[in-house]
Tab-separated table of C-alpha atoms in Angstrom:
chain	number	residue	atom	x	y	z
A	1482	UNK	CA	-11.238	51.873	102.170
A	1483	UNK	CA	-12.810	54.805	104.446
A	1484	UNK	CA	-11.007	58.230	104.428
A	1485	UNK	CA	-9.175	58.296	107.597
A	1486	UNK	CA	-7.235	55.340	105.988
A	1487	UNK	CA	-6.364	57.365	103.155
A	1488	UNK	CA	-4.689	60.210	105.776
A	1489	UNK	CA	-2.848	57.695	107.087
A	1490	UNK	CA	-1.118	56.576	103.487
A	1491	UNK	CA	-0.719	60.072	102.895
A	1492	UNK	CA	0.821	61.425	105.858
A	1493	UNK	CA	4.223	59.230	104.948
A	1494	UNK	CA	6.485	61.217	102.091
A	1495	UNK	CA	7.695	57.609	100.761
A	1496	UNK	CA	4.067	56.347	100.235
A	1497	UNK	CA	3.469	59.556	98.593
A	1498	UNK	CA	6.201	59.249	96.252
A	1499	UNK	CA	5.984	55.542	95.640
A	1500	UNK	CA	2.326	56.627	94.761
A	1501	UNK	CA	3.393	59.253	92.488
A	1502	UNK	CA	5.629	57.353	90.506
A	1503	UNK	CA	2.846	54.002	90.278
A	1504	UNK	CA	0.929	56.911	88.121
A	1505	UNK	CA	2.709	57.240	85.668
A	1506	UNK	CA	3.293	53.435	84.991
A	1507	UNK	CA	2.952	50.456	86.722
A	1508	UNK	CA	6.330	49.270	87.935
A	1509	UNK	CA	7.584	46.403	89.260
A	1510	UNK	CA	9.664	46.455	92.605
A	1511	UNK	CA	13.220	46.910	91.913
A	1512	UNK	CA	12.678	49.221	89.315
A	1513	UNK	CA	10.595	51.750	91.838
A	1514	UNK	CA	13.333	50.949	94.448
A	1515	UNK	CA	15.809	52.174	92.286
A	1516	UNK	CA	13.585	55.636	91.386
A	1517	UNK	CA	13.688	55.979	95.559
A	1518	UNK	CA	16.556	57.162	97.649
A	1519	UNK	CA	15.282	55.130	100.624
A	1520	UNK	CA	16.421	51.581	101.465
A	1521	UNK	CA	14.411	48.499	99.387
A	1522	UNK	CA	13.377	47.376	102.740
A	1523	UNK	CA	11.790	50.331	103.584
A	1524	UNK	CA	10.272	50.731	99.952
A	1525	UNK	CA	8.729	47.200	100.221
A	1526	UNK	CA	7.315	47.633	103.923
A	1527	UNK	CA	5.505	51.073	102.331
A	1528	UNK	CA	4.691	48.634	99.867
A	1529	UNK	CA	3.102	46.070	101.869
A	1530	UNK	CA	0.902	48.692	103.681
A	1531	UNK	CA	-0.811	50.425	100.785
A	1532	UNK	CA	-0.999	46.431	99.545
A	1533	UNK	CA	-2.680	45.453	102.413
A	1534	UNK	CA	-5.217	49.076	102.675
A	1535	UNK	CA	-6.584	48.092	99.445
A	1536	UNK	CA	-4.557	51.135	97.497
A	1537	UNK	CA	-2.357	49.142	95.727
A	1538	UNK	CA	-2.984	45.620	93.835
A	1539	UNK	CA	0.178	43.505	92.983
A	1540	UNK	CA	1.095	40.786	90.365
A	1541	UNK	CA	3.586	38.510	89.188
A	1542	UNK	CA	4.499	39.014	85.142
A	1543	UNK	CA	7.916	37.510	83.544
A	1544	UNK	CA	10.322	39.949	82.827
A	1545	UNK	CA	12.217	40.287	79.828
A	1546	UNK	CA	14.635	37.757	80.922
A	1547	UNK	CA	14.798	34.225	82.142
A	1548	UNK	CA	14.681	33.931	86.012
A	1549	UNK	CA	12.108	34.599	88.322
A	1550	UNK	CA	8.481	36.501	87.467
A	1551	UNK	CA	8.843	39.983	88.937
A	1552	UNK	CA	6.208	41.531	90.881
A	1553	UNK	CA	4.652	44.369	89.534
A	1554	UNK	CA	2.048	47.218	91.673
A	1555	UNK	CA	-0.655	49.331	90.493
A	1556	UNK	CA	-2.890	51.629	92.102
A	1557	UNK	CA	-6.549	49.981	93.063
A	1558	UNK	CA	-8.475	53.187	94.013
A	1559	UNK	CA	-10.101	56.022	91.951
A	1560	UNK	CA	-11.200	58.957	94.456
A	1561	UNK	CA	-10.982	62.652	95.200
A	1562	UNK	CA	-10.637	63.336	98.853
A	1563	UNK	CA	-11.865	66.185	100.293
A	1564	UNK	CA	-11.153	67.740	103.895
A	1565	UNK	CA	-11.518	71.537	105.724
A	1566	UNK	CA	-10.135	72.213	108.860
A	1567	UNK	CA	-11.255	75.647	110.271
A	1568	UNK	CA	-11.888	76.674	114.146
A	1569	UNK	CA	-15.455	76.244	112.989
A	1570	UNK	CA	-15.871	73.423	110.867
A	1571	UNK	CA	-14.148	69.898	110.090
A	1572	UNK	CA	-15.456	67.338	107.662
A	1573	UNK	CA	-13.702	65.369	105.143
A	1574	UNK	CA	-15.038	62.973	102.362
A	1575	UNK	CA	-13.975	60.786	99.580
A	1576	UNK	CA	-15.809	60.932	96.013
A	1577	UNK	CA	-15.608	58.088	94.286
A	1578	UNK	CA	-14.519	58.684	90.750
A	1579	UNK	CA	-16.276	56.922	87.617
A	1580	UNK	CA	-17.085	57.039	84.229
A	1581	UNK	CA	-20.956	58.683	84.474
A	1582	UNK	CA	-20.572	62.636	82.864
A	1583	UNK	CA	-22.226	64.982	84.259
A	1584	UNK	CA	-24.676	67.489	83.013
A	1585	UNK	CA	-24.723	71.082	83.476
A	1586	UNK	CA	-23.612	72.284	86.494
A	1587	UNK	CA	-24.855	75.983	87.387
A	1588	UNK	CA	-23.277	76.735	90.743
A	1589	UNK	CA	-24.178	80.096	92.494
A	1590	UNK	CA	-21.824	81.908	94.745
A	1591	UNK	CA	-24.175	85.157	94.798
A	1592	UNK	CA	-25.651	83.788	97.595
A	1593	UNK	CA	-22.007	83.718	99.221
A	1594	UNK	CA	-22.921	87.868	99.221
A	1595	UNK	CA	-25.733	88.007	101.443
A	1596	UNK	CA	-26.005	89.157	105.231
A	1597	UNK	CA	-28.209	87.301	107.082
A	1598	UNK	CA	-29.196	89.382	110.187
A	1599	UNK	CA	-31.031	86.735	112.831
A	1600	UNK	CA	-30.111	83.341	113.835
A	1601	UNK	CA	-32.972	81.329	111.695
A	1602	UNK	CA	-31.591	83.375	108.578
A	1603	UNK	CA	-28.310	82.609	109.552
A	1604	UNK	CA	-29.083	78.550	110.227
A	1605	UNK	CA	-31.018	78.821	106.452
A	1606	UNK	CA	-28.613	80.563	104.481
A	1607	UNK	CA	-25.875	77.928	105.959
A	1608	UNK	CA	-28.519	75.225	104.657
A	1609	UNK	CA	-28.643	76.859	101.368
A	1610	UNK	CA	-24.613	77.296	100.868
A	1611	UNK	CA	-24.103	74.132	101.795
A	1612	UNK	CA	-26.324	72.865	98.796
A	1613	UNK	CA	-24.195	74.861	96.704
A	1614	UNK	CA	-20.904	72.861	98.097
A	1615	UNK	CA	-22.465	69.768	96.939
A	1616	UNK	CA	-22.974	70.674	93.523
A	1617	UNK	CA	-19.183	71.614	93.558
A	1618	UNK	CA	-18.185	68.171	94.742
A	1619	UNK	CA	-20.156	67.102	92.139
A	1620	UNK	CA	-18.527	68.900	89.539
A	1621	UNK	CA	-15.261	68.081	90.970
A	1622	UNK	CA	-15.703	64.483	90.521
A	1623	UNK	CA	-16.828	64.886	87.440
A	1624	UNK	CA	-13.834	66.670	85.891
A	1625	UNK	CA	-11.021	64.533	88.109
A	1626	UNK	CA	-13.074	61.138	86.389
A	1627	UNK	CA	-12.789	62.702	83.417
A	1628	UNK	CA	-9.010	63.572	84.171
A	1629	UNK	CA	-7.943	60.282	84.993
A	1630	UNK	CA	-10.004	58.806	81.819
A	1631	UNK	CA	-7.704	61.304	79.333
A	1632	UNK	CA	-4.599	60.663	81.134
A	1633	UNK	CA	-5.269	56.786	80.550
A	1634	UNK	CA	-5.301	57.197	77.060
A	1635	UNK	CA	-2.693	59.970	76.569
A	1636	UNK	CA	-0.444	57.331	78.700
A	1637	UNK	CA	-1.579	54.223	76.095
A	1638	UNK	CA	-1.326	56.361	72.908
A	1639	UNK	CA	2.257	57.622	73.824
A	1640	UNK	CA	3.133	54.304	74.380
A	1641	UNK	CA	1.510	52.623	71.312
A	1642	UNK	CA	2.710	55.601	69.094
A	1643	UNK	CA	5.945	56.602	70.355
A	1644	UNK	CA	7.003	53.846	72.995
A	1645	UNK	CA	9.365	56.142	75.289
A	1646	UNK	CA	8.692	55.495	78.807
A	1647	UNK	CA	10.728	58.170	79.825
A	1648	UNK	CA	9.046	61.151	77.134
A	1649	UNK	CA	5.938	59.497	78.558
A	1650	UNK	CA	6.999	60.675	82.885
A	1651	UNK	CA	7.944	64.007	81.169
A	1652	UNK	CA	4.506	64.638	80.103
A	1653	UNK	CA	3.017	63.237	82.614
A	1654	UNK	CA	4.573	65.279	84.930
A	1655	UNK	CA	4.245	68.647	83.306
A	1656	UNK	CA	0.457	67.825	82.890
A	1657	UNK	CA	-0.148	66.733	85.998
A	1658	UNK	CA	1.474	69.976	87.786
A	1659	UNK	CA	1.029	72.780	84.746
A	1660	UNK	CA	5.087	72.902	84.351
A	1661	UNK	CA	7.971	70.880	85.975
A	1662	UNK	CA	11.995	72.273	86.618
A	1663	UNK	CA	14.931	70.526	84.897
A	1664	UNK	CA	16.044	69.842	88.411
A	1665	UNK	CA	12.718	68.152	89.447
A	1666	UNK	CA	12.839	65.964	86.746
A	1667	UNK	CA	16.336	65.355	87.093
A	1668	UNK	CA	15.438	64.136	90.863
A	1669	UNK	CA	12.053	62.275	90.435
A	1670	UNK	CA	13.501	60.313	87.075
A	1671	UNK	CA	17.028	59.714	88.302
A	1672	UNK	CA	18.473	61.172	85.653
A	1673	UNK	CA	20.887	63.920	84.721
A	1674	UNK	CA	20.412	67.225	83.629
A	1675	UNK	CA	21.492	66.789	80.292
A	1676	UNK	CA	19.728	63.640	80.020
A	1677	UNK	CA	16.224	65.084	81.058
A	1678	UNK	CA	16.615	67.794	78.671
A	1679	UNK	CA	17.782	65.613	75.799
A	1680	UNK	CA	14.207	63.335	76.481
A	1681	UNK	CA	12.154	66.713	76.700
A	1682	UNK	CA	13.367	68.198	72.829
A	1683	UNK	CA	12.518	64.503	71.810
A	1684	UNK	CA	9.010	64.648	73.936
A	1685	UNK	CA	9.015	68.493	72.254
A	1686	UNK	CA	8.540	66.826	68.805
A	1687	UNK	CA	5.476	65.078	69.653
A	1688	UNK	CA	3.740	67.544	71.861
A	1689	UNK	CA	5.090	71.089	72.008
A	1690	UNK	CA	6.985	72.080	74.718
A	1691	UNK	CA	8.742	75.399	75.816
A	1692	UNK	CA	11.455	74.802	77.436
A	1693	UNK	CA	13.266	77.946	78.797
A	1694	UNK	CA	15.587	79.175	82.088
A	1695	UNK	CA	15.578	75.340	83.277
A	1696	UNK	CA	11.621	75.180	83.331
A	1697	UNK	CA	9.339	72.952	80.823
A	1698	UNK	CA	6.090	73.484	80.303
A	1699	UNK	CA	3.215	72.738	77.228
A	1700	UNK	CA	3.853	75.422	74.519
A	1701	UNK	CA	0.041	75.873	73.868
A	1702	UNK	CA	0.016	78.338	71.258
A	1703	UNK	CA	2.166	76.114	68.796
A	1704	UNK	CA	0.089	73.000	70.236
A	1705	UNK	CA	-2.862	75.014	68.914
A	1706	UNK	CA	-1.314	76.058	65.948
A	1707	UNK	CA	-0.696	72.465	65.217
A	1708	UNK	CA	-4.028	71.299	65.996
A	1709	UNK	CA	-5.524	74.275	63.879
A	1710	UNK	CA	-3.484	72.614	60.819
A	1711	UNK	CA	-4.386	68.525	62.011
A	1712	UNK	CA	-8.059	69.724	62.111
A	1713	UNK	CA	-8.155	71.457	58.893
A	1714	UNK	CA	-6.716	68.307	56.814
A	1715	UNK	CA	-8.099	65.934	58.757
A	1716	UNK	CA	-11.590	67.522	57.558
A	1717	UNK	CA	-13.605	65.176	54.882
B	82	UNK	CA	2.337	73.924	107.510
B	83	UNK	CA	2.194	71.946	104.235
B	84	UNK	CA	-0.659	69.221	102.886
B	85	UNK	CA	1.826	66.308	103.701
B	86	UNK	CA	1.871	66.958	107.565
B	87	UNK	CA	-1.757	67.559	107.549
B	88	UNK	CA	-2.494	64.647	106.097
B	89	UNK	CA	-0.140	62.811	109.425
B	90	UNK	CA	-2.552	65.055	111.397
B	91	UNK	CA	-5.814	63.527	110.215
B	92	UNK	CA	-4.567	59.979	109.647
B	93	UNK	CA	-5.070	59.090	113.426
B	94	UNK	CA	-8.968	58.913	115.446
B	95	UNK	CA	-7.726	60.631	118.314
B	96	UNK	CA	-6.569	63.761	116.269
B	97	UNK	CA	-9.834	63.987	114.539
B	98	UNK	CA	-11.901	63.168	117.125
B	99	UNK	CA	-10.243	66.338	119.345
B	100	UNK	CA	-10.319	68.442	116.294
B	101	UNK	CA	-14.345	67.628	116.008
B	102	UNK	CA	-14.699	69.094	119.092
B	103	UNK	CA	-12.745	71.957	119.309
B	104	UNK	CA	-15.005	72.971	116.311
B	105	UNK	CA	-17.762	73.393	118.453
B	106	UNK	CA	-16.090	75.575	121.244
B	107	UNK	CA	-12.798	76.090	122.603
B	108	UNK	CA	-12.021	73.469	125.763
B	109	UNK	CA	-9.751	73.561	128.172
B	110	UNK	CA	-7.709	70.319	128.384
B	111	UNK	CA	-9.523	68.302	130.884
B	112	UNK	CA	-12.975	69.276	129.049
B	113	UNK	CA	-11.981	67.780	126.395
B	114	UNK	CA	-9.906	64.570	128.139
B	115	UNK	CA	-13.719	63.555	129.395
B	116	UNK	CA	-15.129	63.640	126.066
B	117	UNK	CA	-12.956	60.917	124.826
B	118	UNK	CA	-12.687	57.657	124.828
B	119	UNK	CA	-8.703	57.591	125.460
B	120	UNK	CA	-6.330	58.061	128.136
B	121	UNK	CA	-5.470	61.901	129.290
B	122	UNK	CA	-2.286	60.914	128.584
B	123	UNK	CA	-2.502	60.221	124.761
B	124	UNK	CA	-5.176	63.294	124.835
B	125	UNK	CA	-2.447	65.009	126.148
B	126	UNK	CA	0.308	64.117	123.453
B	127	UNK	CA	-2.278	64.385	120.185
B	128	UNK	CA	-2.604	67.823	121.564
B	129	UNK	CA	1.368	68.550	122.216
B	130	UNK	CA	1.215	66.858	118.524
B	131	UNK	CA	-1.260	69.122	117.188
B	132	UNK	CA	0.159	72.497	118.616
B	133	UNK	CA	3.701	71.665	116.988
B	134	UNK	CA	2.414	70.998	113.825
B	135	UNK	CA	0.745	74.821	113.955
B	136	UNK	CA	-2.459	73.442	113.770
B	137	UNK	CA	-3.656	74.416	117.394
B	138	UNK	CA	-2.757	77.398	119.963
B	139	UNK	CA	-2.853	77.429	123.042
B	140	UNK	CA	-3.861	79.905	125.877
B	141	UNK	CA	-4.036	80.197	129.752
B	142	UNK	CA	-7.364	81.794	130.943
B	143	UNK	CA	-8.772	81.674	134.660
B	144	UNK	CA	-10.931	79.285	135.373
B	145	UNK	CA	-14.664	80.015	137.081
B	146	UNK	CA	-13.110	78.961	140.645
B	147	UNK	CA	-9.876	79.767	142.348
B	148	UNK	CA	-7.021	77.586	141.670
B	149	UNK	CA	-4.783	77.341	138.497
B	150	UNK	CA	-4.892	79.408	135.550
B	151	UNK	CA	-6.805	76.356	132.664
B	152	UNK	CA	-4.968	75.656	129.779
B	153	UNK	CA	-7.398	76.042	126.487
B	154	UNK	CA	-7.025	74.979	122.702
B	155	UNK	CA	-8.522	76.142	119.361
B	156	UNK	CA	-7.745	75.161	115.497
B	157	UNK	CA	-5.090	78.067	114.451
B	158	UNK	CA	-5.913	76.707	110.594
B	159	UNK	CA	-8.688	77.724	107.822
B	160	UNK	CA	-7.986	75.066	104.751
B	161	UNK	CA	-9.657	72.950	102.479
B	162	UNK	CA	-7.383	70.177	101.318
B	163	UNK	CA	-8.001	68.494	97.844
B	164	UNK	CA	-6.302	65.106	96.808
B	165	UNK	CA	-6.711	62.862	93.919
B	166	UNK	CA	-5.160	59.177	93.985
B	167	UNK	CA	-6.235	57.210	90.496
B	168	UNK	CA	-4.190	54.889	88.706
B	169	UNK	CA	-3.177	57.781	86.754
B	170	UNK	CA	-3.292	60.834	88.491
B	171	UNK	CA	-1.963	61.702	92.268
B	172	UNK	CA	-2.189	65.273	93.464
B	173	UNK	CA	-3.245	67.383	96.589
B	174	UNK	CA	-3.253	70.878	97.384
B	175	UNK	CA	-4.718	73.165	100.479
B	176	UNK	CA	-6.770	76.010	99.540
B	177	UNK	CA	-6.227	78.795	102.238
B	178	UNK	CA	-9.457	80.006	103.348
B	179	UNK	CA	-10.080	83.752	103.572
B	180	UNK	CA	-12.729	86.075	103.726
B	181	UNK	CA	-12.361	87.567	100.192
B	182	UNK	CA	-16.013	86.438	97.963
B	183	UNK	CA	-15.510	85.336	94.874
B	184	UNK	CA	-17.592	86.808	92.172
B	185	UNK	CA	-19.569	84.468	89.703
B	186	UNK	CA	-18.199	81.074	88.919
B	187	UNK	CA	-19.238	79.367	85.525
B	188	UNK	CA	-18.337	76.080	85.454
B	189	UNK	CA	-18.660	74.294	82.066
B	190	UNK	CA	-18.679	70.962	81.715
B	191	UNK	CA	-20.082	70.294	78.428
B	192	UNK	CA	-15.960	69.597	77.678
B	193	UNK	CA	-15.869	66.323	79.518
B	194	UNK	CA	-18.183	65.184	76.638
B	195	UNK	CA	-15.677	65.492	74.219
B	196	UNK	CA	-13.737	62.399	72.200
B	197	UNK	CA	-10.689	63.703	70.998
B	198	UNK	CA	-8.848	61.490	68.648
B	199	UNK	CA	-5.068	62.189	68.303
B	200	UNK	CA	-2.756	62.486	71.122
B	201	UNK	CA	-2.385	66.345	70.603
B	202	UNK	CA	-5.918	66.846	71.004
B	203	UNK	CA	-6.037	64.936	74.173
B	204	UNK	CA	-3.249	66.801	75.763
B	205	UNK	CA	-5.263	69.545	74.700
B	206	UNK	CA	-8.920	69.053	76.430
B	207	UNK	CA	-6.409	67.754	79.195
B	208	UNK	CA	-5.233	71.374	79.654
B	209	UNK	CA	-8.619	72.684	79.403
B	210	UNK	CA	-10.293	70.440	81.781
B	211	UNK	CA	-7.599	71.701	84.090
B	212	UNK	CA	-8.499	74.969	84.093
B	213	UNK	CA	-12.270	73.861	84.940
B	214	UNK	CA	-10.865	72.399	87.384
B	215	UNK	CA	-9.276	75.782	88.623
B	216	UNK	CA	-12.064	76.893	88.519
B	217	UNK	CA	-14.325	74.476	91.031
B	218	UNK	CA	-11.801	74.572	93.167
B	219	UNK	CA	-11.716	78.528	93.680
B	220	UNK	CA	-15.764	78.013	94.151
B	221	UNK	CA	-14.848	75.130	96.760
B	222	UNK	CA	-12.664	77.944	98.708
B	223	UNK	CA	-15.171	80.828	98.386
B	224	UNK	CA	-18.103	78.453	100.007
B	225	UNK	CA	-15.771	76.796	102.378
B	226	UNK	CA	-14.598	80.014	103.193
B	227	UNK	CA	-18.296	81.596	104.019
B	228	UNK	CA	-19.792	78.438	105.615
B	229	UNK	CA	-16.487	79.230	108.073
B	230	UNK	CA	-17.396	82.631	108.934
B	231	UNK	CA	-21.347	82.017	108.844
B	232	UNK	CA	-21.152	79.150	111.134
B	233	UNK	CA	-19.039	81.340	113.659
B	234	UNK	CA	-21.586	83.593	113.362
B	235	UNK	CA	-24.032	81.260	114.441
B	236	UNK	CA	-21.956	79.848	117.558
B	237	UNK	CA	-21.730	83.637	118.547
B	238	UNK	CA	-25.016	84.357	118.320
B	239	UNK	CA	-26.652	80.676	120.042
B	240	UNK	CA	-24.089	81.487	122.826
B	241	UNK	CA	-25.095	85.310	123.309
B	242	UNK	CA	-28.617	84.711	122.782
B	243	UNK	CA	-29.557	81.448	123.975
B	244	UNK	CA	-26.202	80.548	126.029
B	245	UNK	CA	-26.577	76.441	126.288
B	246	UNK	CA	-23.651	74.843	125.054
B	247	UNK	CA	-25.262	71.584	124.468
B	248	UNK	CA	-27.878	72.982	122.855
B	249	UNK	CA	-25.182	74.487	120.423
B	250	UNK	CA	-22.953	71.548	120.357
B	251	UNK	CA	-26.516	69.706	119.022
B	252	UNK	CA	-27.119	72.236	115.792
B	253	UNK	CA	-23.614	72.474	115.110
B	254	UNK	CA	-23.522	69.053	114.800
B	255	UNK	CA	-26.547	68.332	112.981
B	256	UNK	CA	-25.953	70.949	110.702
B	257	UNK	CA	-22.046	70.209	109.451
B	258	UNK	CA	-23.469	66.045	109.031
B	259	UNK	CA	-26.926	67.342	107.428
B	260	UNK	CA	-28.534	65.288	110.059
B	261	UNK	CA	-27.387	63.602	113.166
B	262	UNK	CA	-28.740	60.348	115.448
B	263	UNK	CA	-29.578	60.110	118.736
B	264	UNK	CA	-26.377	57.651	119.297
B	265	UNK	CA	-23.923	59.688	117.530
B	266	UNK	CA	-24.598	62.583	119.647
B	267	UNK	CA	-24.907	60.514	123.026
B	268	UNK	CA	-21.170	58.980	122.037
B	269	UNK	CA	-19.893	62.479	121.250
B	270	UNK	CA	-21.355	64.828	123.668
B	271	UNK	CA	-20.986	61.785	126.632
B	272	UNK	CA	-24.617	62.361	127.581
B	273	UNK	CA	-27.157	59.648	127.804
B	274	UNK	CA	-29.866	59.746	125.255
B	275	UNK	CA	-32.762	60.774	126.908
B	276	UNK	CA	-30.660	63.665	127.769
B	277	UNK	CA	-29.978	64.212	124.456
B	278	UNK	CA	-33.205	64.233	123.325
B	279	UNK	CA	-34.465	66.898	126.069
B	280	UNK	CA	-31.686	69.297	124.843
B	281	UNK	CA	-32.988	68.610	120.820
B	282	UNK	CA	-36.468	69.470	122.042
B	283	UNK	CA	-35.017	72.711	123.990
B	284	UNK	CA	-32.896	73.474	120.419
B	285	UNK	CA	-36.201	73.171	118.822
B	286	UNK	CA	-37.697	75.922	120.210
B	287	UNK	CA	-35.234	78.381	118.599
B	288	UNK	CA	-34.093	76.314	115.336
B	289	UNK	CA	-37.320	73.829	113.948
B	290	UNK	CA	-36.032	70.450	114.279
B	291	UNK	CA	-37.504	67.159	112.843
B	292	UNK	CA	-36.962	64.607	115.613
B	293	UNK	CA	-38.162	60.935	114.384
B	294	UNK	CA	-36.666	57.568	114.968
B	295	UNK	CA	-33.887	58.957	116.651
B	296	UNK	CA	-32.986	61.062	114.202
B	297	UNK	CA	-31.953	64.744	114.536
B	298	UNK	CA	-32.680	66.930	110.944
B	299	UNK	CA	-33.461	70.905	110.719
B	300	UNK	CA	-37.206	71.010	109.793
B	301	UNK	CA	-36.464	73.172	106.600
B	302	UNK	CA	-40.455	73.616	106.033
B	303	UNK	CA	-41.095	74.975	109.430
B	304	UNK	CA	-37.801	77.106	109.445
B	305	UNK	CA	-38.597	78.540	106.013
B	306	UNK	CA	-42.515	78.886	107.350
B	307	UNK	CA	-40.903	80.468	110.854
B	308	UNK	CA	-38.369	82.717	108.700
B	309	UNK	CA	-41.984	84.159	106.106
B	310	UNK	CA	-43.274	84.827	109.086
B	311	UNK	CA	-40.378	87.150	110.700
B	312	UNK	CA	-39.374	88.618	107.380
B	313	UNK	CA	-43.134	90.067	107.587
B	314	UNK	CA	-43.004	91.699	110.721
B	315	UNK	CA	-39.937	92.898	110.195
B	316	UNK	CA	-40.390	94.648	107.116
B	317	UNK	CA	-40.591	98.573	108.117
């Protein structure tokens, strides 16, 4: 799918969450209709449209009961999009993500410093930035493949080790955006209060959380306390 | 205005296609009606679109004849916008461009190579990957930032020095797509394409141009041999 596609899914707030909540697992329909405070019609048209873009992929899988085989949706596409609107310049492109690492990148912004007086040093110097920017993009897809390769298995390991779906949206959530309110939570999970914070202590006792003034985020200095203790016994 | 509407913005051809040429210069509305392929009409409402949104002004200046004052647009914005859609990770954010420079940038990637084992370790080099990541995208806004102001600076100057629009339109083009063909810029600049090519050969005597096979490239050997050359005699 080209870019200007992607816009388009983007520019619609229930696409975006729909996409937000496919993420963190893949779900089948009524269970995302019920995480949605639109209409199921509407959340199946959105549905239908990302389907038919190429963003989503759907299939059928029995449920847990007898009856019919529910349809579930997961996201299709791996890419960082990237777009600048200025009254000088407009551009946007999509990097495809992958599994290739990247070597070193050295990227130079002293460059960014200089003062080009004439119009061929100006026209050069633009040349030479822009050589720069593509050495970002490059590093940018590398870490946002690498991203979506550790949040893969952080999402299988949490559910082979501890099985909570619902720990697992908490941590995905505070990773994804540094820290996350009680209140978001509360909103994006359907949940109470007191229910999000009763899943976040048991989240806290598999990956260290501090959870203060209605705001959760990773507690890294006891996460690296505890990895400074895994490492040292787990040393042969 | 927030990613989400920008994202509406640039999910329809129209919208892009006026914002690709307002890039270039400010127009006055029925400039930029001929350029396009659509209706005055719908030029008329992308642009009523676009100026709600925030993301164009507009101004009344005299025109060169007598008659009615003309109605002009330019892009009121200066963002790069970043999104990520993988199965497991959906994000965007807009970087506001400015003219601060960023100092140096070291990026390290040698991370990405690393296999950690337990969960805690992979929420771990998640968290540090992340702040790579905050770190790219920081270079991404200092570059974007300076290829803004440099490539003003080059419209200025081509339009006080020079003063040929097309000729303008022709490097600003080629220079934002790296290289540009004979077709693309007969479509966008509604000329026909020998007319095109007589305006590359007039850009050609101020910026070196490679013109082969209908395609449009900066010569970067004869620029850098022009730009020895003037950086001699200059030298005092």
């Amino acid at each position: 799918m080209s870019e200007p596609d992607i816009f388009y899914i983007l520019g619609n707030k229930v696409r975006r969450d729909l996409l937000s909540h496919l993420t963190c697992t893949e779900c089948y329909f009524s269970f995302l209709s019920n995480k949605m405070s639109v209409s199921s019609t509407a959340v199946a048209k959105h549905l239908k449209i990302m389907e038919r873009e190429g963003i989503l992929k759907s299939y059928e899988k029995e449920g847990p009961f007898l009856g019919p085989a529910r349809k579930y949706y997961n996201i299709d596409i791996a890419k960082t999009y990237v777009a600048t609107i200025t009254p000088n310049i407009f551009w946007y492109r999509g990097l495809d993500l992958g599994d290739e690492r990247s070597g070193e990148v050295e990227i130079n912004l002293d460059l960014l410093k200089e003062n080009p007086e004439s119009l061929l040093e100006m026209v050069e110097l633009f040349m030479r930035v822009t050589k720069e920017l593509e050495k970002v993009l490059e590093a940018l897809r590398a870490i946002e493949s690498r991203r979506d390769e550790l949040m893969k298995t952080i999402k299988d390991t949490y559910l082979n080790e501890i099985g909570d779906m619902t720990q697992l949206a908490i941590l995905h959530y505070v990773l994804l955006n540094g820290r996350a309110t009680v209140d978001e939570l509360s909103d994006r999970l359907n949940l109470k209060e007191r229910e999000v914070l009763q899943k976040a202590e048991e989240l806290d006792r598999f990956v260290p959380l501090r959870i203060k003034d209605g705001v959760i985020e990773i507690d890294e200095e006891r996460l690296k306390a505890k990895l400074g203790g895994e490492t040292d016994a787990g040393e042969d």
